[in-house]
Amino acid sequence: MSHLERDTVRTIAQRVAGRVRTWVATQEFWLTSPKKYTSTRRRNSPCCTIVIAHKNAPEFVKACLQSIATHTIQTTYEIIVADDCSAAPAFSELLAIRQPYLRLYRFRTPHGHSFVLEWLYRKARSPYVLILDQDTLLLSNRWETLLDEFQRDLRLTLIGMRDQHINRHSPRMVHPSFLLINKTRCSARLQPPFFVGERPGYEGYEIGQQEPYHALSCKALLQDPHSIGYLDTHPTQYGLGCVGYYRDVRDAVVYHQWYSGRLYTLNDDDVIDGHPARSFRQGINKFWQDYYAGQLDMSTR
């Protein structure tokens, strides 16, 4: 074998080794794939995959799924719920959910919210992915019309709620409580992983507390500041939560109640961000009463 041939083989081997290292770094979560518990009929090639990461709040997931089914939607979709090793009573309630085109998975050991989001994103089979937090309700079918925004503006990769949590004011980031992704553009323009791993270049971004899932926002901003479309938000009277709207405050798209998973493990007198857990529960209970009575008040608190 000549020196030239040896150099060519060595170069190819180095490239292959590099790709293997990259694959291991970005795909390692597949080694702990969750167990599939339920399966309903699957739509062939749905337009949108709705994904929900769940932890210890089945009543919110049931309401979230109900809010999807409430509205007349022309877009074909599938729903995937991944449970991040909830307590047994919480998980058993999910098993009782019966909804078309729903798949339910459970991780045997806890992996964290960002890890589960990454797994769900890769599990989606559709060109569009709608990420919902477990404590999010769709207030209308307006999300479906947002898909048209990707056709009107070819720069758009993401459409989501500004992350303006009371302790994490980062309005240039989008929060996965509601996050609509053009998966084709996202995968073509941005480097995986999207919700775990290193968060690139925060310089110039207004951000408080950093979360792993901000990596997707940062990568999108670095690629093109105009690649993100924002739902603006305002707080409501229902405890600490917010409603998201697109361009017009009267046109609410989504409601997000904070801390649903953490409340599961707290007593009434325990404190979250300076507020007793009791006050959160009171706001949530009022929300459910108004929700089922059809009297939700999404006005500013």
C-alpha positions as YAML, in Angstrom:
chain: A
units: angstrom
residues:
- id: 1
  name: MET
  ca: [0.00, 0.00, 0.00]
- id: 2
  name: SER
  ca: [1.42, 3.38, -1.00]
- id: 3
  name: HIS
  ca: [1.82, 6.36, 1.31]
- id: 4
  name: LEU
  ca: [-1.03, 8.09, -0.55]
- id: 5
  name: GLU
  ca: [-3.33, 5.11, -0.05]
- id: 6
  name: ARG
  ca: [-2.43, 4.90, 3.64]
- id: 7
  name: ASP
  ca: [-3.11, 8.61, 4.09]
- id: 8
  name: THR
  ca: [-6.49, 8.23, 2.37]
- id: 9
  name: VAL
  ca: [-7.46, 5.29, 4.58]
- id: 10
  name: ARG
  ca: [-6.30, 7.18, 7.69]
- id: 11
  name: THR
  ca: [-8.35, 10.25, 6.70]
- id: 12
  name: ILE
  ca: [-11.46, 8.16, 6.11]
- id: 13
  name: ALA
  ca: [-10.95, 6.35, 9.43]
- id: 14
  name: GLN
  ca: [-10.63, 9.67, 11.27]
- id: 15
  name: ARG
  ca: [-13.80, 10.99, 9.67]
- id: 16
  name: VAL
  ca: [-15.71, 7.84, 10.60]
- id: 17
  name: ALA
  ca: [-14.39, 7.98, 14.17]
- id: 18
  name: GLY
  ca: [-15.41, 11.62, 14.43]
- id: 19
  name: ARG
  ca: [-18.93, 10.86, 13.24]
- id: 20
  name: VAL
  ca: [-19.19, 7.98, 15.71]
- id: 21
  name: ARG
  ca: [-18.15, 10.28, 18.58]
- id: 22
  name: THR
  ca: [-20.73, 12.85, 17.49]
- id: 23
  name: TRP
  ca: [-23.42, 10.20, 17.26]
- id: 24
  name: VAL
  ca: [-22.65, 8.93, 20.77]
- id: 25
  name: ALA
  ca: [-22.68, 12.44, 22.21]
- id: 26
  name: THR
  ca: [-26.01, 13.44, 20.66]
- id: 27
  name: GLN
  ca: [-27.89, 10.14, 20.66]
- id: 28
  name: GLU
  ca: [-26.88, 8.54, 23.94]
- id: 29
  name: PHE
  ca: [-30.36, 9.00, 25.43]
- id: 30
  name: TRP
  ca: [-31.60, 6.31, 23.04]
- id: 31
  name: LEU
  ca: [-29.76, 3.79, 25.21]
- id: 32
  name: THR
  ca: [-32.40, 4.35, 27.91]
- id: 33
  name: SER
  ca: [-35.50, 4.37, 25.75]
- id: 34
  name: PRO
  ca: [-38.72, 4.34, 27.77]
- id: 35
  name: LYS
  ca: [-41.21, 1.50, 27.80]
- id: 36
  name: LYS
  ca: [-44.30, 1.87, 25.63]
- id: 37
  name: TYR
  ca: [-47.47, 1.24, 27.64]
- id: 38
  name: THR
  ca: [-50.41, 2.13, 25.45]
- id: 39
  name: SER
  ca: [-50.99, 2.39, 21.76]
- id: 40
  name: THR
  ca: [-54.02, 3.53, 19.80]
- id: 41
  name: ARG
  ca: [-54.32, 3.64, 16.04]
- id: 42
  name: ARG
  ca: [-51.67, 5.74, 14.32]
- id: 43
  name: ARG
  ca: [-52.27, 8.14, 11.48]
- id: 44
  name: ASN
  ca: [-50.09, 7.67, 8.46]
- id: 45
  name: SER
  ca: [-47.85, 10.69, 7.93]
- id: 46
  name: PRO
  ca: [-49.61, 13.20, 10.23]
- id: 47
  name: CYS
  ca: [-48.91, 16.87, 9.55]
- id: 48
  name: CYS
  ca: [-48.15, 17.69, 13.20]
- id: 49
  name: THR
  ca: [-46.93, 15.73, 16.21]
- id: 50
  name: ILE
  ca: [-48.07, 17.10, 19.60]
- id: 51
  name: VAL
  ca: [-45.69, 16.07, 22.37]
- id: 52
  name: ILE
  ca: [-46.11, 16.38, 26.14]
- id: 53
  name: ALA
  ca: [-43.51, 15.66, 28.84]
- id: 54
  name: HIS
  ca: [-45.25, 14.56, 32.05]
- id: 55
  name: LYS
  ca: [-44.20, 14.38, 35.69]
- id: 56
  name: ASN
  ca: [-46.59, 13.86, 38.63]
- id: 57
  name: ALA
  ca: [-49.56, 15.92, 37.40]
- id: 58
  name: PRO
  ca: [-52.03, 13.64, 35.57]
- id: 59
  name: GLU
  ca: [-55.00, 15.95, 36.12]
- id: 60
  name: PHE
  ca: [-53.23, 18.63, 34.09]
- id: 61
  name: VAL
  ca: [-52.35, 16.22, 31.28]
- id: 62
  name: LYS
  ca: [-55.96, 15.07, 31.04]
- id: 63
  name: ALA
  ca: [-57.14, 18.68, 30.79]
- id: 64
  name: CYS
  ca: [-54.41, 19.42, 28.24]
- id: 65
  name: LEU
  ca: [-55.57, 16.53, 26.06]
- id: 66
  name: GLN
  ca: [-59.18, 17.58, 26.52]
- id: 67
  name: SER
  ca: [-58.33, 21.09, 25.34]
- id: 68
  name: ILE
  ca: [-56.82, 19.64, 22.16]
- id: 69
  name: ALA
  ca: [-59.93, 17.57, 21.46]
- id: 70
  name: THR
  ca: [-62.32, 20.44, 22.22]
- id: 71
  name: HIS
  ca: [-61.50, 22.43, 19.09]
- id: 72
  name: THR
  ca: [-62.24, 21.52, 15.51]
- id: 73
  name: ILE
  ca: [-58.86, 21.05, 13.87]
- id: 74
  name: GLN
  ca: [-58.33, 20.29, 10.20]
- id: 75
  name: THR
  ca: [-54.65, 19.46, 10.58]
- id: 76
  name: THR
  ca: [-53.91, 15.74, 10.96]
- id: 77
  name: TYR
  ca: [-51.95, 15.09, 14.14]
- id: 78
  name: GLU
  ca: [-50.64, 12.45, 16.52]
- id: 79
  name: ILE
  ca: [-50.02, 12.88, 20.26]
- id: 80
  name: ILE
  ca: [-47.08, 11.46, 22.21]
- id: 81
  name: VAL
  ca: [-46.90, 11.67, 26.02]
- id: 82
  name: ALA
  ca: [-43.67, 10.68, 27.77]
- id: 83
  name: ASP
  ca: [-43.84, 10.12, 31.53]
- id: 84
  name: ASP
  ca: [-40.59, 10.86, 33.34]
- id: 85
  name: CYS
  ca: [-40.93, 8.15, 36.02]
- id: 86
  name: SER
  ca: [-43.89, 9.63, 37.90]
- id: 87
  name: ALA
  ca: [-45.12, 8.13, 41.15]
- id: 88
  name: ALA
  ca: [-47.25, 5.05, 40.54]
- id: 89
  name: PRO
  ca: [-50.67, 6.65, 41.33]
- id: 90
  name: ALA
  ca: [-49.98, 9.53, 38.94]
- id: 91
  name: PHE
  ca: [-48.92, 7.22, 36.15]
- id: 92
  name: SER
  ca: [-51.86, 4.85, 36.57]
- id: 93
  name: GLU
  ca: [-54.22, 7.76, 35.87]
- id: 94
  name: LEU
  ca: [-52.53, 8.33, 32.51]
- id: 95
  name: LEU
  ca: [-53.18, 4.72, 31.55]
- id: 96
  name: ALA
  ca: [-56.91, 5.40, 31.80]
- id: 97
  name: ILE
  ca: [-56.79, 8.16, 29.15]
- id: 98
  name: ARG
  ca: [-58.46, 7.15, 25.92]
- id: 99
  name: GLN
  ca: [-57.87, 9.46, 23.00]
- id: 100
  name: PRO
  ca: [-57.35, 8.72, 19.31]
- id: 101
  name: TYR
  ca: [-53.81, 8.88, 17.95]
- id: 102
  name: LEU
  ca: [-52.27, 8.91, 21.43]
- id: 103
  name: ARG
  ca: [-49.07, 7.06, 22.36]
- id: 104
  name: LEU
  ca: [-47.86, 6.86, 25.94]
- id: 105
  name: TYR
  ca: [-44.31, 6.02, 27.07]
- id: 106
  name: ARG
  ca: [-42.71, 5.85, 30.49]
- id: 107
  name: PHE
  ca: [-39.08, 6.23, 31.51]
- id: 108
  name: ARG
  ca: [-38.14, 3.69, 34.19]
- id: 109
  name: THR
  ca: [-35.77, 6.17, 35.89]
- id: 110
  name: PRO
  ca: [-36.09, 9.99, 36.01]
- id: 111
  name: HIS
  ca: [-34.15, 11.85, 33.32]
- id: 112
  name: GLY
  ca: [-35.26, 15.48, 33.64]
- id: 113
  name: HIS
  ca: [-37.51, 17.73, 31.57]
- id: 114
  name: SER
  ca: [-34.99, 18.75, 28.90]
- id: 115
  name: PHE
  ca: [-33.87, 15.17, 28.31]
- id: 116
  name: VAL
  ca: [-37.47, 14.04, 27.79]
- id: 117
  name: LEU
  ca: [-38.14, 16.94, 25.41]
- id: 118
  name: GLU
  ca: [-35.14, 15.90, 23.32]
- id: 119
  name: TRP
  ca: [-36.40, 12.33, 23.15]
- id: 120
  name: LEU
  ca: [-39.92, 13.45, 22.20]
- id: 121
  name: TYR
  ca: [-38.62, 15.76, 19.48]
- id: 122
  name: ARG
  ca: [-36.74, 12.89, 17.86]
- id: 123
  name: LYS
  ca: [-39.71, 10.56, 18.27]
- id: 124
  name: ALA
  ca: [-42.00, 12.87, 16.27]
- id: 125
  name: ARG
  ca: [-42.67, 11.67, 12.72]
- id: 126
  name: SER
  ca: [-44.17, 14.90, 11.35]
- id: 127
  name: PRO
  ca: [-42.77, 17.99, 9.61]
- id: 128
  name: TYR
  ca: [-44.15, 20.11, 12.47]
- id: 129
  name: VAL
  ca: [-43.85, 19.50, 16.21]
- id: 130
  name: LEU
  ca: [-46.01, 21.22, 18.85]
- id: 131
  name: ILE
  ca: [-44.48, 20.97, 22.32]
- id: 132
  name: LEU
  ca: [-46.88, 21.50, 25.23]
- id: 133
  name: ASP
  ca: [-46.13, 21.55, 28.95]
- id: 134
  name: GLN
  ca: [-48.28, 19.22, 31.00]
- id: 135
  name: ASP
  ca: [-49.99, 22.23, 32.59]
- id: 136
  name: THR
  ca: [-50.84, 23.99, 29.32]
- id: 137
  name: LEU
  ca: [-54.30, 24.38, 27.79]
- id: 138
  name: LEU
  ca: [-55.04, 25.33, 24.21]
- id: 139
  name: LEU
  ca: [-57.71, 28.05, 24.40]
- id: 140
  name: SER
  ca: [-58.57, 27.94, 20.69]
- id: 141
  name: ASN
  ca: [-57.51, 26.28, 17.46]
- id: 142
  name: ARG
  ca: [-55.41, 29.36, 16.70]
- id: 143
  name: TRP
  ca: [-52.26, 27.23, 16.99]
- id: 144
  name: GLU
  ca: [-53.30, 25.45, 13.82]
- id: 145
  name: THR
  ca: [-53.40, 28.70, 11.83]
- id: 146
  name: LEU
  ca: [-49.89, 29.50, 13.08]
- id: 147
  name: LEU
  ca: [-48.63, 26.75, 10.80]
- id: 148
  name: ASP
  ca: [-49.38, 29.12, 7.93]
- id: 149
  name: GLU
  ca: [-46.85, 31.58, 9.38]
- id: 150
  name: PHE
  ca: [-44.06, 29.19, 8.37]
- id: 151
  name: GLN
  ca: [-45.22, 29.51, 4.76]
- id: 152
  name: ARG
  ca: [-45.55, 33.30, 4.90]
- id: 153
  name: ASP
  ca: [-42.12, 33.80, 6.47]
- id: 154
  name: LEU
  ca: [-39.49, 31.35, 5.27]
- id: 155
  name: ARG
  ca: [-37.05, 32.53, 7.95]
- id: 156
  name: LEU
  ca: [-39.22, 31.19, 10.79]
- id: 157
  name: THR
  ca: [-38.04, 28.05, 12.56]
- id: 158
  name: LEU
  ca: [-39.83, 28.37, 15.92]
- id: 159
  name: ILE
  ca: [-43.03, 30.00, 17.22]
- id: 160
  name: GLY
  ca: [-43.36, 30.06, 21.01]
- id: 161
  name: MET
  ca: [-44.18, 31.90, 24.23]
- id: 162
  name: ARG
  ca: [-41.68, 34.44, 25.48]
- id: 163
  name: ASP
  ca: [-40.00, 33.10, 28.61]
- id: 164
  name: GLN
  ca: [-41.04, 35.80, 31.09]
- id: 165
  name: HIS
  ca: [-41.38, 33.72, 34.23]
- id: 166
  name: ILE
  ca: [-41.38, 35.84, 37.42]
- id: 167
  name: ASN
  ca: [-37.84, 34.64, 38.33]
- id: 168
  name: ARG
  ca: [-36.49, 34.16, 34.81]
- id: 169
  name: HIS
  ca: [-37.04, 37.19, 32.62]
- id: 170
  name: SER
  ca: [-35.65, 36.23, 29.21]
- id: 171
  name: PRO
  ca: [-38.11, 37.52, 26.57]
- id: 172
  name: ARG
  ca: [-35.84, 36.64, 23.62]
- id: 173
  name: MET
  ca: [-36.06, 32.99, 24.61]
- id: 174
  name: VAL
  ca: [-39.07, 30.77, 24.02]
- id: 175
  name: HIS
  ca: [-40.43, 28.46, 26.70]
- id: 176
  name: PRO
  ca: [-41.53, 24.88, 25.90]
- id: 177
  name: SER
  ca: [-44.89, 25.42, 27.57]
- id: 178
  name: PHE
  ca: [-45.99, 26.16, 23.98]
- id: 179
  name: LEU
  ca: [-43.46, 25.73, 21.21]
- id: 180
  name: LEU
  ca: [-44.33, 25.13, 17.56]
- id: 181
  name: ILE
  ca: [-41.34, 23.90, 15.54]
- id: 182
  name: ASN
  ca: [-40.79, 23.54, 11.82]
- id: 183
  name: LYS
  ca: [-38.83, 20.31, 12.25]
- id: 184
  name: THR
  ca: [-37.54, 20.26, 8.68]
- id: 185
  name: ARG
  ca: [-35.97, 23.72, 9.02]
- id: 186
  name: CYS
  ca: [-34.83, 23.14, 12.60]
- id: 187
  name: SER
  ca: [-33.00, 19.93, 11.72]
- id: 188
  name: ALA
  ca: [-31.48, 21.49, 8.58]
- id: 189
  name: ARG
  ca: [-30.33, 24.78, 10.13]
- id: 190
  name: LEU
  ca: [-29.46, 23.95, 13.74]
- id: 191
  name: GLN
  ca: [-27.09, 21.41, 15.23]
- id: 192
  name: PRO
  ca: [-28.50, 18.75, 17.59]
- id: 193
  name: PRO
  ca: [-29.00, 18.19, 20.43]
- id: 194
  name: PHE
  ca: [-31.63, 20.91, 20.84]
- id: 195
  name: PHE
  ca: [-32.79, 20.71, 24.47]
- id: 196
  name: VAL
  ca: [-29.82, 19.15, 26.25]
- id: 197
  name: GLY
  ca: [-26.10, 19.70, 26.23]
- id: 198
  name: GLU
  ca: [-24.15, 22.92, 25.86]
- id: 199
  name: ARG
  ca: [-26.05, 26.20, 25.51]
- id: 200
  name: PRO
  ca: [-24.22, 28.33, 22.95]
- id: 201
  name: GLY
  ca: [-23.35, 32.02, 23.24]
- id: 202
  name: TYR
  ca: [-25.56, 33.89, 25.71]
- id: 203
  name: GLU
  ca: [-23.73, 37.13, 25.03]
- id: 204
  name: GLY
  ca: [-26.15, 39.88, 24.15]
- id: 205
  name: TYR
  ca: [-29.23, 38.00, 25.32]
- id: 206
  name: GLU
  ca: [-31.27, 39.22, 28.25]
- id: 207
  name: ILE
  ca: [-31.58, 36.17, 30.47]
- id: 208
  name: GLY
  ca: [-31.83, 35.44, 34.15]
- id: 209
  name: GLN
  ca: [-31.86, 31.85, 35.34]
- id: 210
  name: GLN
  ca: [-30.51, 29.57, 32.63]
- id: 211
  name: GLU
  ca: [-32.37, 26.40, 31.67]
- id: 212
  name: PRO
  ca: [-31.05, 23.63, 29.39]
- id: 213
  name: TYR
  ca: [-33.97, 24.01, 26.99]
- id: 214
  name: HIS
  ca: [-32.83, 27.56, 26.21]
- id: 215
  name: ALA
  ca: [-30.21, 25.92, 23.95]
- id: 216
  name: LEU
  ca: [-32.80, 25.75, 21.17]
- id: 217
  name: SER
  ca: [-33.58, 29.47, 21.46]
- id: 218
  name: CYS
  ca: [-29.90, 30.38, 21.53]
- id: 219
  name: LYS
  ca: [-29.10, 28.32, 18.45]
- id: 220
  name: ALA
  ca: [-32.06, 29.83, 16.59]
- id: 221
  name: LEU
  ca: [-31.02, 33.37, 17.57]
- id: 222
  name: LEU
  ca: [-27.44, 32.76, 16.48]
- id: 223
  name: GLN
  ca: [-28.62, 31.36, 13.17]
- id: 224
  name: ASP
  ca: [-31.06, 34.26, 12.54]
- id: 225
  name: PRO
  ca: [-32.69, 36.61, 15.09]
- id: 226
  name: HIS
  ca: [-35.78, 36.62, 12.88]
- id: 227
  name: SER
  ca: [-36.16, 32.83, 12.98]
- id: 228
  name: ILE
  ca: [-38.32, 32.99, 16.12]
- id: 229
  name: GLY
  ca: [-41.95, 34.12, 16.15]
- id: 230
  name: TYR
  ca: [-43.22, 35.09, 19.59]
- id: 231
  name: LEU
  ca: [-46.47, 34.70, 21.47]
- id: 232
  name: ASP
  ca: [-46.59, 37.58, 23.94]
- id: 233
  name: THR
  ca: [-47.86, 36.87, 27.44]
- id: 234
  name: HIS
  ca: [-49.59, 38.46, 30.38]
- id: 235
  name: PRO
  ca: [-50.34, 37.10, 33.89]
- id: 236
  name: THR
  ca: [-53.88, 36.09, 34.82]
- id: 237
  name: GLN
  ca: [-55.87, 36.01, 38.04]
- id: 238
  name: TYR
  ca: [-55.33, 32.27, 38.46]
- id: 239
  name: GLY
  ca: [-52.29, 32.11, 40.72]
- id: 240
  name: LEU
  ca: [-48.92, 32.33, 38.99]
- id: 241
  name: GLY
  ca: [-49.62, 31.53, 35.37]
- id: 242
  name: CYS
  ca: [-49.89, 33.31, 32.05]
- id: 243
  name: VAL
  ca: [-51.89, 33.46, 28.86]
- id: 244
  name: GLY
  ca: [-50.15, 33.63, 25.48]
- id: 245
  name: TYR
  ca: [-51.50, 35.53, 22.48]
- id: 246
  name: TYR
  ca: [-50.31, 36.23, 18.96]
- id: 247
  name: ARG
  ca: [-50.33, 39.91, 17.93]
- id: 248
  name: ASP
  ca: [-53.70, 40.67, 19.57]
- id: 249
  name: VAL
  ca: [-54.26, 40.34, 23.33]
- id: 250
  name: ARG
  ca: [-57.92, 39.55, 22.66]
- id: 251
  name: ASP
  ca: [-56.90, 36.51, 20.63]
- id: 252
  name: ALA
  ca: [-55.63, 34.16, 23.36]
- id: 253
  name: VAL
  ca: [-53.99, 30.97, 22.11]
- id: 254
  name: VAL
  ca: [-52.79, 29.15, 25.21]
- id: 255
  name: TYR
  ca: [-52.82, 29.20, 29.01]
- id: 256
  name: HIS
  ca: [-49.87, 27.98, 31.10]
- id: 257
  name: GLN
  ca: [-50.08, 27.35, 34.85]
- id: 258
  name: TRP
  ca: [-46.69, 27.16, 36.57]
- id: 259
  name: TYR
  ca: [-45.41, 24.62, 39.11]
- id: 260
  name: SER
  ca: [-47.92, 21.81, 38.56]
- id: 261
  name: GLY
  ca: [-45.33, 19.07, 39.05]
- id: 262
  name: ARG
  ca: [-43.73, 20.61, 42.13]
- id: 263
  name: LEU
  ca: [-47.05, 21.16, 43.90]
- id: 264
  name: TYR
  ca: [-47.59, 17.40, 43.93]
- id: 265
  name: THR
  ca: [-44.87, 16.93, 46.57]
- id: 266
  name: LEU
  ca: [-45.54, 20.01, 48.78]
- id: 267
  name: ASN
  ca: [-47.63, 20.77, 51.85]
- id: 268
  name: ASP
  ca: [-49.88, 23.84, 51.98]
- id: 269
  name: ASP
  ca: [-47.40, 25.85, 54.09]
- id: 270
  name: ASP
  ca: [-44.35, 25.04, 51.96]
- id: 271
  name: VAL
  ca: [-43.05, 28.00, 49.97]
- id: 272
  name: ILE
  ca: [-42.36, 28.38, 46.24]
- id: 273
  name: ASP
  ca: [-40.67, 31.62, 45.17]
- id: 274
  name: GLY
  ca: [-41.85, 33.35, 48.34]
- id: 275
  name: HIS
  ca: [-45.48, 32.20, 48.05]
- id: 276
  name: PRO
  ca: [-47.11, 29.42, 50.11]
- id: 277
  name: ALA
  ca: [-48.16, 26.38, 48.10]
- id: 278
  name: ARG
  ca: [-51.68, 26.97, 49.41]
- id: 279
  name: SER
  ca: [-52.03, 30.13, 47.31]
- id: 280
  name: PHE
  ca: [-51.06, 28.24, 44.16]
- id: 281
  name: ARG
  ca: [-53.61, 25.54, 44.88]
- id: 282
  name: GLN
  ca: [-56.33, 28.12, 45.45]
- id: 283
  name: GLY
  ca: [-55.60, 29.75, 42.10]
- id: 284
  name: ILE
  ca: [-55.51, 26.38, 40.36]
- id: 285
  name: ASN
  ca: [-58.80, 25.26, 41.96]
- id: 286
  name: LYS
  ca: [-60.46, 28.50, 40.85]
- id: 287
  name: PHE
  ca: [-59.09, 27.93, 37.37]
- id: 288
  name: TRP
  ca: [-60.58, 24.43, 37.17]
- id: 289
  name: GLN
  ca: [-63.96, 25.66, 38.43]
- id: 290
  name: ASP
  ca: [-64.12, 28.38, 35.79]
- id: 291
  name: TYR
  ca: [-62.70, 26.10, 33.10]
- id: 292
  name: TYR
  ca: [-65.36, 23.42, 33.49]
- id: 293
  name: ALA
  ca: [-68.07, 26.08, 33.89]
- id: 294
  name: GLY
  ca: [-66.99, 27.73, 30.64]
- id: 295
  name: GLN
  ca: [-66.25, 30.99, 32.48]
- id: 296
  name: LEU
  ca: [-62.50, 31.39, 32.18]
- id: 297
  name: ASP
  ca: [-61.33, 34.97, 32.70]
- id: 298
  name: MET
  ca: [-58.07, 35.48, 30.83]
- id: 299
  name: SER
  ca: [-57.86, 39.19, 31.61]
- id: 300
  name: THR
  ca: [-54.68, 40.64, 33.09]
- id: 301
  name: ARG
  ca: [-54.18, 40.15, 36.82]
...
